[in-house]
mmCIF file of C-alpha atoms in Angstrom:
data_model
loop_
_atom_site.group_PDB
_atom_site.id
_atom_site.type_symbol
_atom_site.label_atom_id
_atom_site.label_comp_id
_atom_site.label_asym_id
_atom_site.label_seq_id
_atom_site.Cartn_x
_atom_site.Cartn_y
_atom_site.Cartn_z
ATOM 1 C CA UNK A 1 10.289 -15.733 -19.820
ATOM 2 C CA UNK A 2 12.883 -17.953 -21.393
ATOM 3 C CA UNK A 3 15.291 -18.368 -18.400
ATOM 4 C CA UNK A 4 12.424 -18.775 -15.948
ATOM 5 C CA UNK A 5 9.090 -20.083 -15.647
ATOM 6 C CA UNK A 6 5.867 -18.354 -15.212
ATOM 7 C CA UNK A 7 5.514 -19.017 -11.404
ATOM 8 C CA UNK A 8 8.946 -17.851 -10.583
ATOM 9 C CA UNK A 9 8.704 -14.658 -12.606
ATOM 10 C CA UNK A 10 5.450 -13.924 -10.426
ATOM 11 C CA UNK A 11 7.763 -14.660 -7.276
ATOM 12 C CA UNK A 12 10.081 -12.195 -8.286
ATOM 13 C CA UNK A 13 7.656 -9.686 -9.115
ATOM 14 C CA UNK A 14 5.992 -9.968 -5.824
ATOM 15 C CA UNK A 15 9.306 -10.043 -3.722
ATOM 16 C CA UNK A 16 9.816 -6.576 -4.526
ATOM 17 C CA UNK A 17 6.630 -4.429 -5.685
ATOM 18 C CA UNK A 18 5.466 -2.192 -3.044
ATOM 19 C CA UNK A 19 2.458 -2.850 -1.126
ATOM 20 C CA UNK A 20 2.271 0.361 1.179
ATOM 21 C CA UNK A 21 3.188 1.416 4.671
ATOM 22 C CA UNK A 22 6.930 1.280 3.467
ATOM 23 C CA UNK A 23 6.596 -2.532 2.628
ATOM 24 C CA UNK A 24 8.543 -4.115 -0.514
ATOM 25 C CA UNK A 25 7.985 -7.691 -1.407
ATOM 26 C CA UNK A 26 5.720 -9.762 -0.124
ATOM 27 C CA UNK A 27 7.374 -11.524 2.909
ATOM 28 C CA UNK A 28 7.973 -7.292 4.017
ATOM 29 C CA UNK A 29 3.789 -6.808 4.032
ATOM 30 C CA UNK A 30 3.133 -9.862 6.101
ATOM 31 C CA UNK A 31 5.952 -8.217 8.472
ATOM 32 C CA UNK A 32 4.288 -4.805 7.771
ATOM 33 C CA UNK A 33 0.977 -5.812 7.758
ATOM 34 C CA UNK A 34 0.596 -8.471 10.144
ATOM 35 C CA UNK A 35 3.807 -8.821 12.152
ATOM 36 C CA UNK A 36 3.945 -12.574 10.579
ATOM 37 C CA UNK A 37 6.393 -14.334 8.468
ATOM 38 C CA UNK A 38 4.433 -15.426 4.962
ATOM 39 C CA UNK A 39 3.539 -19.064 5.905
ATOM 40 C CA UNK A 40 1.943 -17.846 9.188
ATOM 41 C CA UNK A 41 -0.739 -15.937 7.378
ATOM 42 C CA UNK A 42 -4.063 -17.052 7.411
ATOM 43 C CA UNK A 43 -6.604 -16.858 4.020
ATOM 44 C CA UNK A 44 -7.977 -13.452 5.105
ATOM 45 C CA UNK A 45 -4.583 -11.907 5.305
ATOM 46 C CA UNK A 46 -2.912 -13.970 2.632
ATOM 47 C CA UNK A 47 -6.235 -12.463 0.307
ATOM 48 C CA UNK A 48 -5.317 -8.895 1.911
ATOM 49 C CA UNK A 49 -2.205 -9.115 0.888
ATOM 50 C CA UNK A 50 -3.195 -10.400 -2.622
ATOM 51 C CA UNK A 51 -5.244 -7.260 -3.543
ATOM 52 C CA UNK A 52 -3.056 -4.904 -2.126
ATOM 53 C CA UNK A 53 -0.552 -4.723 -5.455
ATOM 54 C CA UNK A 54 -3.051 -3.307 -7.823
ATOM 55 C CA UNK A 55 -3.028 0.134 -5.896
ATOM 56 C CA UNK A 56 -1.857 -0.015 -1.950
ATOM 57 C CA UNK A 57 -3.800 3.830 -1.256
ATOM 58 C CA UNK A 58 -6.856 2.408 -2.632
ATOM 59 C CA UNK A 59 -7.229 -0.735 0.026
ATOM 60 C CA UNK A 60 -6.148 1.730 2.556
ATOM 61 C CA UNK A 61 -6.902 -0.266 5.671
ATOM 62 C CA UNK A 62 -7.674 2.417 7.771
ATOM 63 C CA UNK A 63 -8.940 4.890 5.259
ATOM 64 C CA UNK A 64 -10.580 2.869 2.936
ATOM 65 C CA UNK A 65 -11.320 -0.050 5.223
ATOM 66 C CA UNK A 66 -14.452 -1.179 3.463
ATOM 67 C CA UNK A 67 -13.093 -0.800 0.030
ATOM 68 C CA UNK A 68 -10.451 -3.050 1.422
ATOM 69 C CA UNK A 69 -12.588 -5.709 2.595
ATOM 70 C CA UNK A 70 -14.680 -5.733 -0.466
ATOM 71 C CA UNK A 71 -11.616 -6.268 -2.290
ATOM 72 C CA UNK A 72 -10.215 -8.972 -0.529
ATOM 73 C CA UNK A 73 -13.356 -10.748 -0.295
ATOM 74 C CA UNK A 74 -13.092 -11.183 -3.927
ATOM 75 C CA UNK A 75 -9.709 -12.450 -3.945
ATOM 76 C CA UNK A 76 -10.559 -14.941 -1.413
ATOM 77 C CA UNK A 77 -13.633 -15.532 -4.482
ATOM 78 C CA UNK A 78 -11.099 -16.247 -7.158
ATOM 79 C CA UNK A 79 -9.153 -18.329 -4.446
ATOM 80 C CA UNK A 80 -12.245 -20.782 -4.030
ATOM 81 C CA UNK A 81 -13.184 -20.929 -7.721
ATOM 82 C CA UNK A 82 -9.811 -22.048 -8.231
ATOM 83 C CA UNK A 83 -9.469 -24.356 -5.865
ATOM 84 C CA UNK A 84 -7.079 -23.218 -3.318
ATOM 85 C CA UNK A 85 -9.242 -22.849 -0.411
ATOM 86 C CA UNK A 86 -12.697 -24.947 -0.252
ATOM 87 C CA UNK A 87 -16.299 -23.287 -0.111
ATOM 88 C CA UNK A 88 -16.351 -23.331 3.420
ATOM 89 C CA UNK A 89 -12.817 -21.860 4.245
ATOM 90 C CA UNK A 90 -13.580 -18.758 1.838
ATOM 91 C CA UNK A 91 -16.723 -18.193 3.704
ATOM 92 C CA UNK A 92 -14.921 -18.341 7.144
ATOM 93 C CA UNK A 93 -12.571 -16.007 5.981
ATOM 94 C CA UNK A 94 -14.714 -13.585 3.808
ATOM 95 C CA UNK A 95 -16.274 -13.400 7.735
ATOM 96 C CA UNK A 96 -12.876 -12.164 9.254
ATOM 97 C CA UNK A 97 -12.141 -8.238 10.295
ATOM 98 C CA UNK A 98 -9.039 -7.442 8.133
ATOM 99 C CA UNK A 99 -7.078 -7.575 11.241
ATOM 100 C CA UNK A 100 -4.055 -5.297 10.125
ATOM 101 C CA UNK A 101 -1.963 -4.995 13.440
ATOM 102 C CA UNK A 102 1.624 -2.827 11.794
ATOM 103 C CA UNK A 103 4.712 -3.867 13.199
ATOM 104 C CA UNK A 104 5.338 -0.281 13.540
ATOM 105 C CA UNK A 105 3.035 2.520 14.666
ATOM 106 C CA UNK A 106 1.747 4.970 11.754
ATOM 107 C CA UNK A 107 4.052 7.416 12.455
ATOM 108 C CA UNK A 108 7.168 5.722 11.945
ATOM 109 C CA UNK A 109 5.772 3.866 9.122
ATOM 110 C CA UNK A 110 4.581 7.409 7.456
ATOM 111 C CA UNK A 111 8.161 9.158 8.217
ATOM 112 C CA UNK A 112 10.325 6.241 6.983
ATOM 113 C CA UNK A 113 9.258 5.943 3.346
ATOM 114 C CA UNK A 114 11.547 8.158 1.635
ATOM 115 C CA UNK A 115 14.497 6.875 4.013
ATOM 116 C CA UNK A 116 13.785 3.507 3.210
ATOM 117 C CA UNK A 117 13.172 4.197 -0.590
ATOM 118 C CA UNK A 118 16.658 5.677 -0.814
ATOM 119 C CA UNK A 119 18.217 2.759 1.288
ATOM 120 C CA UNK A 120 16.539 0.306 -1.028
ATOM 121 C CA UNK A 121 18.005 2.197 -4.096
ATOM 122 C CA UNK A 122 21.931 2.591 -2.674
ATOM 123 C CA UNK A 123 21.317 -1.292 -1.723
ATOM 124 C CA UNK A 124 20.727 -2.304 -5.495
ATOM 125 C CA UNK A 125 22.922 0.188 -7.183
ATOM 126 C CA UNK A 126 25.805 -0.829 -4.846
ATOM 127 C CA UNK A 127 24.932 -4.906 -4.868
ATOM 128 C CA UNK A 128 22.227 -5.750 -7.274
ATOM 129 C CA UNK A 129 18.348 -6.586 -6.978
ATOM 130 C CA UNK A 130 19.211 -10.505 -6.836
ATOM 131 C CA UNK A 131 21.441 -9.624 -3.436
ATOM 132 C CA UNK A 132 18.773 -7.770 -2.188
ATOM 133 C CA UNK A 133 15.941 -9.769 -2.930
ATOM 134 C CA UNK A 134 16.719 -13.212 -2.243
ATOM 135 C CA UNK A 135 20.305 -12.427 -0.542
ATOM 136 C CA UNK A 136 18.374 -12.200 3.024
ATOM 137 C CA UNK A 137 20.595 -9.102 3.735
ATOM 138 C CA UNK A 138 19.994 -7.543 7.684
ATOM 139 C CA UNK A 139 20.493 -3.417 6.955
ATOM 140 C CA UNK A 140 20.603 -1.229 9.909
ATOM 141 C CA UNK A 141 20.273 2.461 8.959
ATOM 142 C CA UNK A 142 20.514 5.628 11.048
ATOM 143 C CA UNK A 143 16.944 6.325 10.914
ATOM 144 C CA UNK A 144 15.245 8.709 13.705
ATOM 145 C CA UNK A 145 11.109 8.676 13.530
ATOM 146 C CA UNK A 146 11.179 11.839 15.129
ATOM 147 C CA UNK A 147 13.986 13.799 13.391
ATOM 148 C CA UNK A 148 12.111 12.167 9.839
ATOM 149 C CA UNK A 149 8.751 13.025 10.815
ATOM 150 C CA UNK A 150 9.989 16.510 11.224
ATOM 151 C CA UNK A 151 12.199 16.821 8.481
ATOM 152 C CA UNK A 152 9.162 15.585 6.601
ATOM 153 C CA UNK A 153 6.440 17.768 7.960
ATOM 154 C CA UNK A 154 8.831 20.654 7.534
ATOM 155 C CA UNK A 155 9.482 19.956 4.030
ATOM 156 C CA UNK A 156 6.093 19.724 2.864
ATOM 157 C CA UNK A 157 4.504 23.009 4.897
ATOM 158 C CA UNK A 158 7.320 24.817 2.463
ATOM 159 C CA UNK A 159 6.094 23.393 -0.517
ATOM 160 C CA UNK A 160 2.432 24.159 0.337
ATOM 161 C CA UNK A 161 3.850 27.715 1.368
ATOM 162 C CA UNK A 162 5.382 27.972 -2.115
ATOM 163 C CA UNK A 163 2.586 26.494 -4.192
ATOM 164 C CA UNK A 164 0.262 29.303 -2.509
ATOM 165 C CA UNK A 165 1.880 31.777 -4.231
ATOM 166 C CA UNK A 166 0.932 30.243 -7.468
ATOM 167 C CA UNK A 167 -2.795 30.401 -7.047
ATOM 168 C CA UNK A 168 -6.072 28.317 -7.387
ATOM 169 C CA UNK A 169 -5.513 25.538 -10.518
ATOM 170 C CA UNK A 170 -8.635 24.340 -10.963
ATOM 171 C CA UNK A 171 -10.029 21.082 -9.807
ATOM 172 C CA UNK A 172 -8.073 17.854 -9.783
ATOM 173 C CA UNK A 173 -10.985 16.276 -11.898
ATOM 174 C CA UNK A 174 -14.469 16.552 -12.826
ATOM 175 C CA UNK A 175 -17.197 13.765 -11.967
ATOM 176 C CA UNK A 176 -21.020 13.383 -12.817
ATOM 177 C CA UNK A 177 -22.756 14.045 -9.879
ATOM 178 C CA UNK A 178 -25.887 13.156 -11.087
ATOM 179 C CA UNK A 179 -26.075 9.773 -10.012
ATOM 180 C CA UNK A 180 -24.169 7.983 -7.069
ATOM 181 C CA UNK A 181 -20.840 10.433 -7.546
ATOM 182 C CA UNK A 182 -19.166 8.160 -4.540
ATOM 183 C CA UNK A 183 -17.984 5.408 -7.080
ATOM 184 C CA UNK A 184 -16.119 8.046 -9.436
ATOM 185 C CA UNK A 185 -15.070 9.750 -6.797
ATOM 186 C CA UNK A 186 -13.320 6.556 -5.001
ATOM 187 C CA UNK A 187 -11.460 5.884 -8.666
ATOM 188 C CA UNK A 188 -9.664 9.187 -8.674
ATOM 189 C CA UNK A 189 -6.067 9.125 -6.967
ATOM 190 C CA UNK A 190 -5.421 10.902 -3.973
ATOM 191 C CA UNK A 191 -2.679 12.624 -2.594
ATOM 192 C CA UNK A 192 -0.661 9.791 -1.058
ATOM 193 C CA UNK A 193 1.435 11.324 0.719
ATOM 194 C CA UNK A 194 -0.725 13.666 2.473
ATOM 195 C CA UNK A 195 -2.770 11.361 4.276
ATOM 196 C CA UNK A 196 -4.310 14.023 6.357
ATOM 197 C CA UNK A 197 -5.519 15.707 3.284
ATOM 198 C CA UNK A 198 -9.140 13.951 1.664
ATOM 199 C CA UNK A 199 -10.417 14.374 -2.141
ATOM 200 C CA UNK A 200 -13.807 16.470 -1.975
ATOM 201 C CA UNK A 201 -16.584 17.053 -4.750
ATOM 202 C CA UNK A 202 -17.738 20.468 -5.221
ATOM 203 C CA UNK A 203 -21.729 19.961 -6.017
ATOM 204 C CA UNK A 204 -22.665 24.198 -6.646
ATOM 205 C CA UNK A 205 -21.098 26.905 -6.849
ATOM 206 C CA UNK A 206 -21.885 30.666 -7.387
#
């Protein structure tokens, strides 16, 4: 906080946090998200974008699309009561789909994670986060969607095979269900990367 000021702290910070579908840094989620370069996002987005750090899986915006817009809506709040955007542009924007159009289709996006996790890692252990960050480096890996996707799904049917054989734990949490049990139930964390897999509440059992 001594070598730089506030602002550029937070622009380092969002240049490299990860805001889902594979994406680090800002500037990669408007690629991600939007297929747009930062400065050709509009509110909406920009907003989308905004609310995305505090838990990517959460503003999901395919499985938790409304949670998502409900969450950007009040970024694009805080944007107006700050003065960023007037009255009437928060409104026209609060009014907008979220729009997410991935550069990629889902599947390569879902099989390249751990790739590109790893690729990110050998790129900062072998020339630092500032070279990576704010070098603009081009990498071209080896990457197959296919072979990944396999490799993947192959992977994880063993562990589920394996973690049979140790038998029913329990639940993951317990809610009260005595009252509206969807707003606990959309706080607890889900498996993220088993996104064909959905948290469920037991109500009775016998």
């Amino acid at each position: 906080e001594q070598a730089y000021p506030k602002d550029r702290i937070l622009e380092l910070y969002l240049n490299e946090i990860f805001f889902g579908f594979g994406a680090y840094g800002v500037a990669g989620a408007a690629l991600t998200y939007f297929d747009k370069s930062v400065n050709e996002l509009s509110v909406a987005e920009a907003a989308y974008l905004a609310s995305l750090p505090k838990g990517p899986n959460n503003y999901h915006p395919f499985k938790h699309a409304d949670r998502a817009i409900e969450r950007r809506n009040w970024v694009i709040d805080q944007m107006v009561e700050n003065g960023y955007v007037t009255r009437e542009e928060g409104n026209k924007a609060k009014a907008e789909p979220l729009g997410v159009t991935p550069r990629r289709s889902g599947t390569y996006l879902f099989a390249g994670e751990y790739f590109t996790e790893e690729v990110r890692r050998q790129i900062i252990a072998r020339y630092g986060e500032n070279a990576l960050y704010e070098g603009g480096l081009s990498v071209r890996t080896t990457l197959d969607p296919k072979i990944q996707l396999i490799a993947r799904k192959s992977m994880q049917n063993g562990l589920m095979k394996y973690d049979t054989l140790r038998g029913y734990r329990g639940p993951v949490t317990s809610i009260d269900v005595s009252g509206d049990w969807g707003v606990p139930l959309g706080a607890v964390k889900g498996l993220e990367d088993v996104p064909e897999w959905s948290l469920a509440v037991v109500l009775d059992s016998s």
